[in-house]
Amino acid sequence: MIRYKTEEEIELIRQSSLLVGKTLAEVARHMKAGVKTKTLDQIAESFIRDHNAIPGFKGYGGFPATLCISVNEVVVHGIPGDYVIKEGDLVSIDCGVIIDGYYGDSAYSFMIEPVAKEVRLLAQRTKESLYKGIEQATAGNRLGNVGYAVQSYVESFGYSVVRDLVGHGVGRDLHEKPEVPNYGRQGIGLKLQENLVIAIEPMINLGTRQIFQERDGWTIRTADRRPSAHYEHTIVVRKGNAEVLSTFEYIEDVINKSN
Ligand code: MG
Ligand code: MG
C-alpha cells in the first residue's frame, strides 16, 4: 500500500531531511585524508542526538552504525570502522534520521582531493543524474520516467546502473512503497500523485553493474572493484515540479569554503 502524506507529515519529513543535510555538512567539516570512518560515524551520531533526533540507520535491520560509509568500489551499506580515508578516495555517505516518528534520508559522495579525473566525472554525472530523475517526479508522470531519466543520462557516458538496489517511499518507515528503480522505461509504472514522498538514489558504477555482498552481511561492492558513486534526495511529488525536502546546500558550503 502506498501512503500519501499530509502536509503536516511532509513538514516532519522536511525537518528530518534538513537535519540529514546538516549532519552530512558536519561530517564534511571533518572529512579529510587520515580520518577513520568510525570517527565520522561518531561525529554524526553525536550531532543528531544533540539536535534531539534519532539516528535512523542504527539498529535498522541490525545495521550497527549511524552512517553507511562506502568508499570507492563499495556501492552502499559500508560499515564505518578502522578504515583510514586517503587522498583519491570517493567516499559515499548515506544518513537517515528520525524526528517525531518520520524519517529523512539523503546521501552524498565526497571526493578526497586529488581524485582521478574518471572518478570526478563519475561523481559529477551521478549527482546530475539524480536531478534528471527529480525533474521527472511530477504528478501525472510515470515512475518509469524517473528511472529512464537517470539511466539514459549515465549510460550515455558508458556507466552502469545498479539494478539490485533501488530508491523507495519515505515516511514512518525508512523503506515504504513504492520501489524507485534507477532504470526504467518511459510511460511505464506507477502514475505519480501529489504528496507521494520518495527517496531517489542513483547508484552508478564506472564499470559493470554487477555487485556482490561481503560476508559482513552489509557491504555491497562492485564485482569488478571499480568505483561507484551514490547521491540521494528525499523529495515530494507535486504538480509541475517536485519539491526537494533534503538539501546539499550545507554540505557544499563546507566543501566550497575548504577549497
Ligand atoms: Mg539513504
Ligand atoms: Mg534511501
PDB file of C-alpha atoms and ligand atoms in Angstrom:
ATOM      1  CA  MET A   1       0.000   0.000   0.000  1.00  0.00           C
ATOM      2  CA  ILE A   2       1.262   3.455  -0.870  1.00  0.00           C
ATOM      3  CA  ARG A   3       0.876   6.027   1.892  1.00  0.00           C
ATOM      4  CA  TYR A   4       0.450   9.529   0.512  1.00  0.00           C
ATOM      5  CA  LYS A   5       1.422  12.149   3.084  1.00  0.00           C
ATOM      6  CA  THR A   6      -0.474  15.019   4.610  1.00  0.00           C
ATOM      7  CA  GLU A   7       1.180  18.457   4.585  1.00  0.00           C
ATOM      8  CA  GLU A   8       1.828  18.031   8.329  1.00  0.00           C
ATOM      9  CA  GLU A   9       3.655  14.772   7.682  1.00  0.00           C
ATOM     10  CA  ILE A  10       5.615  16.364   4.840  1.00  0.00           C
ATOM     11  CA  GLU A  11       6.793  19.100   7.244  1.00  0.00           C
ATOM     12  CA  LEU A  12       8.130  16.478   9.639  1.00  0.00           C
ATOM     13  CA  ILE A  13       9.909  14.651   6.812  1.00  0.00           C
ATOM     14  CA  ARG A  14      11.335  18.007   5.711  1.00  0.00           C
ATOM     15  CA  GLN A  15      12.741  18.622   9.198  1.00  0.00           C
ATOM     16  CA  SER A  16      14.315  15.163   9.277  1.00  0.00           C
ATOM     17  CA  SER A  17      15.692  15.583   5.779  1.00  0.00           C
ATOM     18  CA  LEU A  18      17.189  19.001   6.586  1.00  0.00           C
ATOM     19  CA  LEU A  19      18.864  17.578   9.666  1.00  0.00           C
ATOM     20  CA  VAL A  20      20.397  14.870   7.489  1.00  0.00           C
ATOM     21  CA  GLY A  21      21.857  17.628   5.286  1.00  0.00           C
ATOM     22  CA  LYS A  22      23.245  19.439   8.328  1.00  0.00           C
ATOM     23  CA  THR A  23      24.667  16.191   9.701  1.00  0.00           C
ATOM     24  CA  LEU A  24      26.428  15.467   6.413  1.00  0.00           C
ATOM     25  CA  ALA A  25      27.813  19.025   6.472  1.00  0.00           C
ATOM     26  CA  GLU A  26      29.174  18.402   9.979  1.00  0.00           C
ATOM     27  CA  VAL A  27      30.755  15.209   8.655  1.00  0.00           C
ATOM     28  CA  ALA A  28      32.175  17.217   5.722  1.00  0.00           C
ATOM     29  CA  ARG A  29      33.967  19.521   8.179  1.00  0.00           C
ATOM     30  CA  HIS A  30      35.938  16.522   9.442  1.00  0.00           C
ATOM     31  CA  MET A  31      36.312  14.727   6.129  1.00  0.00           C
ATOM     32  CA  LYS A  32      39.972  14.568   5.165  1.00  0.00           C
ATOM     33  CA  ALA A  33      42.755  12.109   4.484  1.00  0.00           C
ATOM     34  CA  GLY A  34      43.849  10.440   7.714  1.00  0.00           C
ATOM     35  CA  VAL A  35      40.425  10.231   9.377  1.00  0.00           C
ATOM     36  CA  LYS A  36      38.933   6.867  10.310  1.00  0.00           C
ATOM     37  CA  THR A  37      35.431   6.213   9.052  1.00  0.00           C
ATOM     38  CA  LYS A  38      34.291   5.280  12.570  1.00  0.00           C
ATOM     39  CA  THR A  39      35.314   8.767  13.758  1.00  0.00           C
ATOM     40  CA  LEU A  40      32.982  10.313  11.177  1.00  0.00           C
ATOM     41  CA  ASP A  41      30.233   7.999  12.388  1.00  0.00           C
ATOM     42  CA  GLN A  42      30.679   9.115  15.991  1.00  0.00           C
ATOM     43  CA  ILE A  43      30.564  12.774  14.927  1.00  0.00           C
ATOM     44  CA  ALA A  44      27.314  12.164  13.042  1.00  0.00           C
ATOM     45  CA  GLU A  45      25.667  10.287  15.897  1.00  0.00           C
ATOM     46  CA  SER A  46      26.526  12.994  18.457  1.00  0.00           C
ATOM     47  CA  PHE A  47      25.334  15.724  16.100  1.00  0.00           C
ATOM     48  CA  ILE A  48      21.980  14.028  15.502  1.00  0.00           C
ATOM     49  CA  ARG A  49      21.388  13.322  19.204  1.00  0.00           C
ATOM     50  CA  ASP A  50      22.410  16.911  20.111  1.00  0.00           C
ATOM     51  CA  HIS A  51      19.559  18.002  17.832  1.00  0.00           C
ATOM     52  CA  ASN A  52      17.060  15.831  19.719  1.00  0.00           C
ATOM     53  CA  ALA A  53      16.702  13.415  16.836  1.00  0.00           C
ATOM     54  CA  ILE A  54      17.347   9.692  16.448  1.00  0.00           C
ATOM     55  CA  PRO A  55      19.886   8.148  14.041  1.00  0.00           C
ATOM     56  CA  GLY A  56      17.621   6.341  11.580  1.00  0.00           C
ATOM     57  CA  PHE A  57      20.007   3.629  10.450  1.00  0.00           C
ATOM     58  CA  LYS A  58      21.467   2.493  13.781  1.00  0.00           C
ATOM     59  CA  GLY A  59      19.783  -0.798  14.607  1.00  0.00           C
ATOM     60  CA  TYR A  60      17.711  -0.742  11.397  1.00  0.00           C
ATOM     61  CA  GLY A  61      17.672  -4.382  10.306  1.00  0.00           C
ATOM     62  CA  GLY A  62      20.608  -4.782  12.694  1.00  0.00           C
ATOM     63  CA  PHE A  63      22.845  -2.191  10.982  1.00  0.00           C
ATOM     64  CA  PRO A  64      25.478  -1.248  13.580  1.00  0.00           C
ATOM     65  CA  ALA A  65      26.129   2.439  12.815  1.00  0.00           C
ATOM     66  CA  THR A  66      24.642   5.894  12.194  1.00  0.00           C
ATOM     67  CA  LEU A  67      26.175   6.302   8.733  1.00  0.00           C
ATOM     68  CA  CYS A  68      26.692   3.996   5.800  1.00  0.00           C
ATOM     69  CA  ILE A  69      30.197   4.901   4.594  1.00  0.00           C
ATOM     70  CA  SER A  70      31.023   3.363   1.235  1.00  0.00           C
ATOM     71  CA  VAL A  71      34.488   4.018  -0.178  1.00  0.00           C
ATOM     72  CA  ASN A  72      35.489   3.635  -3.853  1.00  0.00           C
ATOM     73  CA  GLU A  73      34.321   0.194  -5.046  1.00  0.00           C
ATOM     74  CA  VAL A  74      31.843  -0.076  -2.186  1.00  0.00           C
ATOM     75  CA  VAL A  75      28.454   0.863  -3.645  1.00  0.00           C
ATOM     76  CA  VAL A  76      26.401   1.264  -0.459  1.00  0.00           C
ATOM     77  CA  HIS A  77      25.914  -0.062   3.091  1.00  0.00           C
ATOM     78  CA  GLY A  78      29.584   0.146   4.091  1.00  0.00           C
ATOM     79  CA  ILE A  79      30.049  -0.172   7.864  1.00  0.00           C
ATOM     80  CA  PRO A  80      32.191   2.552   9.490  1.00  0.00           C
ATOM     81  CA  GLY A  81      35.301   1.142  11.119  1.00  0.00           C
ATOM     82  CA  ASP A  82      39.083   1.404  11.213  1.00  0.00           C
ATOM     83  CA  TYR A  83      39.490   2.258   7.525  1.00  0.00           C
ATOM     84  CA  VAL A  84      41.563   5.438   7.185  1.00  0.00           C
ATOM     85  CA  ILE A  85      40.384   7.783   4.426  1.00  0.00           C
ATOM     86  CA  LYS A  86      43.098   8.658   1.923  1.00  0.00           C
ATOM     87  CA  GLU A  87      43.678  11.061  -0.956  1.00  0.00           C
ATOM     88  CA  GLY A  88      41.946   9.927  -4.139  1.00  0.00           C
ATOM     89  CA  ASP A  89      39.061   8.233  -2.307  1.00  0.00           C
ATOM     90  CA  LEU A  90      35.435   8.627  -3.313  1.00  0.00           C
ATOM     91  CA  VAL A  91      33.538   8.441  -0.021  1.00  0.00           C
ATOM     92  CA  SER A  92      29.786   7.971  -0.253  1.00  0.00           C
ATOM     93  CA  ILE A  93      27.950   8.744   2.963  1.00  0.00           C
ATOM     94  CA  ASP A  94      24.322   7.836   3.474  1.00  0.00           C
ATOM     95  CA  CYS A  95      22.413   9.078   6.520  1.00  0.00           C
ATOM     96  CA  GLY A  96      18.918   8.833   7.906  1.00  0.00           C
ATOM     97  CA  VAL A  97      17.350  10.479  10.939  1.00  0.00           C
ATOM     98  CA  ILE A  98      14.001  10.267  12.689  1.00  0.00           C
ATOM     99  CA  ILE A  99      12.162  13.306  14.094  1.00  0.00           C
ATOM    100  CA  ASP A 100       8.737  12.796  15.675  1.00  0.00           C
ATOM    101  CA  GLY A 101       8.451   9.380  14.060  1.00  0.00           C
ATOM    102  CA  TYR A 102       9.296  10.434  10.490  1.00  0.00           C
ATOM    103  CA  TYR A 103      12.428   9.588   8.523  1.00  0.00           C
ATOM    104  CA  GLY A 104      14.594  11.739   6.300  1.00  0.00           C
ATOM    105  CA  ASP A 105      17.127  10.039   4.010  1.00  0.00           C
ATOM    106  CA  SER A 106      19.933  11.534   1.912  1.00  0.00           C
ATOM    107  CA  ALA A 107      23.370  10.589   0.615  1.00  0.00           C
ATOM    108  CA  TYR A 108      26.380  12.416  -0.838  1.00  0.00           C
ATOM    109  CA  SER A 109      29.636  11.225  -2.407  1.00  0.00           C
ATOM    110  CA  PHE A 110      32.703  13.189  -1.278  1.00  0.00           C
ATOM    111  CA  MET A 111      35.909  13.444  -3.281  1.00  0.00           C
ATOM    112  CA  ILE A 112      39.115  13.435  -1.248  1.00  0.00           C
ATOM    113  CA  GLU A 113      41.333  15.573  -3.442  1.00  0.00           C
ATOM    114  CA  PRO A 114      43.222  14.974  -5.559  1.00  0.00           C
ATOM    115  CA  VAL A 115      40.981  12.363  -7.220  1.00  0.00           C
ATOM    116  CA  ALA A 116      41.387  10.751 -10.633  1.00  0.00           C
ATOM    117  CA  LYS A 117      39.534  12.519 -13.431  1.00  0.00           C
ATOM    118  CA  GLU A 118      37.389   9.463 -14.186  1.00  0.00           C
ATOM    119  CA  VAL A 119      36.267   9.392 -10.548  1.00  0.00           C
ATOM    120  CA  ARG A 120      35.447  13.115 -10.522  1.00  0.00           C
ATOM    121  CA  LEU A 121      33.354  12.754 -13.666  1.00  0.00           C
ATOM    122  CA  LEU A 122      31.577   9.689 -12.298  1.00  0.00           C
ATOM    123  CA  ALA A 123      30.622  11.605  -9.153  1.00  0.00           C
ATOM    124  CA  GLN A 124      29.537  14.757 -11.008  1.00  0.00           C
ATOM    125  CA  ARG A 125      27.430  12.860 -13.512  1.00  0.00           C
ATOM    126  CA  THR A 126      25.853  10.672 -10.843  1.00  0.00           C
ATOM    127  CA  LYS A 127      24.758  13.816  -9.000  1.00  0.00           C
ATOM    128  CA  GLU A 128      23.448  15.267 -12.268  1.00  0.00           C
ATOM    129  CA  SER A 129      21.506  12.051 -12.911  1.00  0.00           C
ATOM    130  CA  LEU A 130      19.778  12.449  -9.545  1.00  0.00           C
ATOM    131  CA  TYR A 131      18.438  15.839 -10.653  1.00  0.00           C
ATOM    132  CA  LYS A 132      17.414  14.386 -14.038  1.00  0.00           C
ATOM    133  CA  GLY A 133      15.330  11.868 -12.106  1.00  0.00           C
ATOM    134  CA  ILE A 134      13.858  14.508  -9.794  1.00  0.00           C
ATOM    135  CA  GLU A 135      12.786  16.561 -12.844  1.00  0.00           C
ATOM    136  CA  GLN A 136      10.572  13.656 -13.874  1.00  0.00           C
ATOM    137  CA  ALA A 137       8.998  13.100 -10.449  1.00  0.00           C
ATOM    138  CA  THR A 138       5.919  15.208 -11.103  1.00  0.00           C
ATOM    139  CA  ALA A 139       2.231  14.461 -10.676  1.00  0.00           C
ATOM    140  CA  GLY A 140       0.823  12.609 -13.679  1.00  0.00           C
ATOM    141  CA  ASN A 141       4.180  11.249 -14.804  1.00  0.00           C
ATOM    142  CA  ARG A 142       5.045   7.536 -14.541  1.00  0.00           C
ATOM    143  CA  LEU A 143       7.671   6.141 -12.225  1.00  0.00           C
ATOM    144  CA  GLY A 144       9.404   4.608 -15.246  1.00  0.00           C
ATOM    145  CA  ASN A 145      10.160   8.128 -16.480  1.00  0.00           C
ATOM    146  CA  VAL A 146      12.238   8.765 -13.354  1.00  0.00           C
ATOM    147  CA  GLY A 147      14.343   5.647 -13.828  1.00  0.00           C
ATOM    148  CA  TYR A 148      14.637   6.235 -17.554  1.00  0.00           C
ATOM    149  CA  ALA A 149      15.952   9.769 -17.000  1.00  0.00           C
ATOM    150  CA  VAL A 150      18.677   8.531 -14.639  1.00  0.00           C
ATOM    151  CA  GLN A 151      19.593   5.523 -16.753  1.00  0.00           C
ATOM    152  CA  SER A 152      19.686   7.194 -20.157  1.00  0.00           C
ATOM    153  CA  TYR A 153      21.862  10.010 -18.799  1.00  0.00           C
ATOM    154  CA  VAL A 154      24.513   7.868 -17.122  1.00  0.00           C
ATOM    155  CA  GLU A 155      24.579   5.181 -19.799  1.00  0.00           C
ATOM    156  CA  SER A 156      25.401   7.874 -22.363  1.00  0.00           C
ATOM    157  CA  PHE A 157      28.804   8.079 -20.602  1.00  0.00           C
ATOM    158  CA  GLY A 158      29.243   4.292 -20.565  1.00  0.00           C
ATOM    159  CA  TYR A 159      28.435   3.937 -16.867  1.00  0.00           C
ATOM    160  CA  SER A 160      26.097   1.303 -15.482  1.00  0.00           C
ATOM    161  CA  VAL A 161      23.096   1.494 -13.157  1.00  0.00           C
ATOM    162  CA  VAL A 162      22.927  -0.809 -10.146  1.00  0.00           C
ATOM    163  CA  ARG A 163      19.657  -2.767 -10.505  1.00  0.00           C
ATOM    164  CA  ASP A 164      19.544  -4.805  -7.323  1.00  0.00           C
ATOM    165  CA  LEU A 165      19.140  -1.759  -5.064  1.00  0.00           C
ATOM    166  CA  VAL A 166      16.568   0.971  -5.593  1.00  0.00           C
ATOM    167  CA  GLY A 167      15.051   4.124  -4.124  1.00  0.00           C
ATOM    168  CA  HIS A 168      11.882   3.941  -2.052  1.00  0.00           C
ATOM    169  CA  GLY A 169       8.986   5.684  -0.369  1.00  0.00           C
ATOM    170  CA  VAL A 170       9.854   7.505   2.869  1.00  0.00           C
ATOM    171  CA  GLY A 171       7.691   8.249   5.900  1.00  0.00           C
ATOM    172  CA  ARG A 172       7.045   6.487   9.195  1.00  0.00           C
ATOM    173  CA  ASP A 173       9.158   3.700   7.723  1.00  0.00           C
ATOM    174  CA  LEU A 174      12.563   4.179   6.138  1.00  0.00           C
ATOM    175  CA  HIS A 175      11.597   1.970   3.207  1.00  0.00           C
ATOM    176  CA  GLU A 176       7.990   2.288   2.100  1.00  0.00           C
ATOM    177  CA  LYS A 177       6.253   1.513  -1.165  1.00  0.00           C
ATOM    178  CA  PRO A 178       6.867   2.179  -3.995  1.00  0.00           C
ATOM    179  CA  GLU A 179      10.270   0.952  -5.069  1.00  0.00           C
ATOM    180  CA  VAL A 180      12.021   3.609  -7.172  1.00  0.00           C
ATOM    181  CA  PRO A 181      14.416   1.956  -9.640  1.00  0.00           C
ATOM    182  CA  ASN A 182      17.166   3.997 -11.283  1.00  0.00           C
ATOM    183  CA  TYR A 183      16.375   2.337 -14.600  1.00  0.00           C
ATOM    184  CA  GLY A 184      13.146   2.005 -16.492  1.00  0.00           C
ATOM    185  CA  ARG A 185      11.020   2.802 -19.484  1.00  0.00           C
ATOM    186  CA  GLN A 186       9.116   5.963 -20.224  1.00  0.00           C
ATOM    187  CA  GLY A 187       5.358   5.750 -19.731  1.00  0.00           C
ATOM    188  CA  ILE A 188       5.605   2.563 -17.644  1.00  0.00           C
ATOM    189  CA  GLY A 189       4.981   2.037 -13.953  1.00  0.00           C
ATOM    190  CA  LEU A 190       3.087   3.755 -11.154  1.00  0.00           C
ATOM    191  CA  LYS A 191       1.359   7.001 -12.017  1.00  0.00           C
ATOM    192  CA  LEU A 192       2.808   9.593  -9.660  1.00  0.00           C
ATOM    193  CA  GLN A 193       0.407  11.539  -7.490  1.00  0.00           C
ATOM    194  CA  GLU A 194       0.848  14.637  -5.372  1.00  0.00           C
ATOM    195  CA  ASN A 195       2.101  14.111  -1.814  1.00  0.00           C
ATOM    196  CA  LEU A 196       3.977  10.920  -2.598  1.00  0.00           C
ATOM    197  CA  VAL A 197       7.303  11.172  -0.722  1.00  0.00           C
ATOM    198  CA  ILE A 198      10.157   9.156  -2.204  1.00  0.00           C
ATOM    199  CA  ALA A 199      13.918   8.869  -1.962  1.00  0.00           C
ATOM    200  CA  ILE A 200      15.599   8.892  -5.367  1.00  0.00           C
ATOM    201  CA  GLU A 201      19.118   7.478  -5.079  1.00  0.00           C
ATOM    202  CA  PRO A 202      21.136   6.589  -8.175  1.00  0.00           C
ATOM    203  CA  MET A 203      23.960   4.126  -7.513  1.00  0.00           C
ATOM    204  CA  ILE A 204      26.155   4.378 -10.591  1.00  0.00           C
ATOM    205  CA  ASN A 205      29.161   2.233 -11.441  1.00  0.00           C
ATOM    206  CA  LEU A 206      32.142   3.129 -13.594  1.00  0.00           C
ATOM    207  CA  GLY A 207      32.303  -0.465 -14.862  1.00  0.00           C
ATOM    208  CA  THR A 208      29.933  -3.405 -14.628  1.00  0.00           C
ATOM    209  CA  ARG A 209      26.578  -3.117 -12.904  1.00  0.00           C
ATOM    210  CA  GLN A 210      27.149  -6.462 -11.200  1.00  0.00           C
ATOM    211  CA  ILE A 211      27.591  -6.264  -7.439  1.00  0.00           C
ATOM    212  CA  PHE A 212      28.187  -8.636  -4.565  1.00  0.00           C
ATOM    213  CA  GLN A 213      27.713  -8.560  -0.832  1.00  0.00           C
ATOM    214  CA  GLU A 214      30.581  -9.008   1.578  1.00  0.00           C
ATOM    215  CA  ARG A 215      30.471 -11.650   4.293  1.00  0.00           C
ATOM    216  CA  ASP A 216      29.631  -8.976   6.888  1.00  0.00           C
ATOM    217  CA  GLY A 217      26.086  -9.159   5.511  1.00  0.00           C
ATOM    218  CA  TRP A 218      26.018  -5.446   4.607  1.00  0.00           C
ATOM    219  CA  THR A 219      28.830  -4.086   2.456  1.00  0.00           C
ATOM    220  CA  ILE A 220      27.877  -4.046  -1.242  1.00  0.00           C
ATOM    221  CA  ARG A 221      30.832  -3.920  -3.664  1.00  0.00           C
ATOM    222  CA  THR A 222      31.142  -3.739  -7.419  1.00  0.00           C
ATOM    223  CA  ALA A 223      32.009  -7.128  -8.908  1.00  0.00           C
ATOM    224  CA  ASP A 224      34.891  -5.628 -10.903  1.00  0.00           C
ATOM    225  CA  ARG A 225      36.106  -3.495  -7.959  1.00  0.00           C
ATOM    226  CA  ARG A 226      35.861  -0.306  -9.991  1.00  0.00           C
ATOM    227  CA  PRO A 227      34.411   2.780  -8.284  1.00  0.00           C
ATOM    228  CA  SER A 228      30.743   3.538  -7.676  1.00  0.00           C
ATOM    229  CA  ALA A 229      29.024   6.812  -6.763  1.00  0.00           C
ATOM    230  CA  HIS A 230      25.780   7.458  -4.881  1.00  0.00           C
ATOM    231  CA  TYR A 231      23.670  10.576  -4.276  1.00  0.00           C
ATOM    232  CA  GLU A 232      20.216  10.675  -2.728  1.00  0.00           C
ATOM    233  CA  HIS A 233      17.466  13.181  -2.045  1.00  0.00           C
ATOM    234  CA  THR A 234      14.134  12.767  -0.298  1.00  0.00           C
ATOM    235  CA  ILE A 235      11.508  14.552  -2.407  1.00  0.00           C
ATOM    236  CA  VAL A 236       7.755  15.057  -2.554  1.00  0.00           C
ATOM    237  CA  VAL A 237       5.839  14.732  -5.803  1.00  0.00           C
ATOM    238  CA  ARG A 238       3.984  17.937  -6.699  1.00  0.00           C
ATOM    239  CA  LYS A 239       2.261  19.322  -9.762  1.00  0.00           C
ATOM    240  CA  GLY A 240       4.748  20.979 -12.094  1.00  0.00           C
ATOM    241  CA  ASN A 241       7.965  20.446 -10.136  1.00  0.00           C
ATOM    242  CA  ALA A 242       8.906  18.014  -7.415  1.00  0.00           C
ATOM    243  CA  GLU A 243       9.873  19.613  -4.121  1.00  0.00           C
ATOM    244  CA  VAL A 244      13.243  18.512  -2.745  1.00  0.00           C
ATOM    245  CA  LEU A 245      12.991  18.057   1.040  1.00  0.00           C
ATOM    246  CA  SER A 246      16.637  17.229   1.717  1.00  0.00           C
ATOM    247  CA  THR A 247      19.469  19.553   0.703  1.00  0.00           C
ATOM    248  CA  PHE A 248      23.142  19.510  -0.310  1.00  0.00           C
ATOM    249  CA  GLU A 249      23.452  23.238   0.383  1.00  0.00           C
ATOM    250  CA  TYR A 250      25.037  22.922   3.843  1.00  0.00           C
ATOM    251  CA  ILE A 251      27.418  20.224   2.598  1.00  0.00           C
ATOM    252  CA  GLU A 252      28.524  22.216  -0.433  1.00  0.00           C
ATOM    253  CA  ASP A 253      29.019  25.374   1.651  1.00  0.00           C
ATOM    254  CA  VAL A 254      31.577  23.418   3.682  1.00  0.00           C
ATOM    255  CA  ILE A 255      33.239  21.912   0.600  1.00  0.00           C
ATOM    256  CA  ASN A 256      33.455  25.260  -1.215  1.00  0.00           C
ATOM    257  CA  LYS A 257      34.963  27.028   1.793  1.00  0.00           C
ATOM    258  CA  SER A 258      37.663  24.391   2.210  1.00  0.00           C
ATOM    259  CA  ASN A 259      38.734  24.651  -1.446  1.00  0.00           C
TER     260      ASN A 259
HETATM  261 MG    MG B   1      19.896   6.731   2.112  1.00  0.00          MG
HETATM  262 MG    MG B   2      17.377   5.560   0.765  1.00  0.00          MG
END
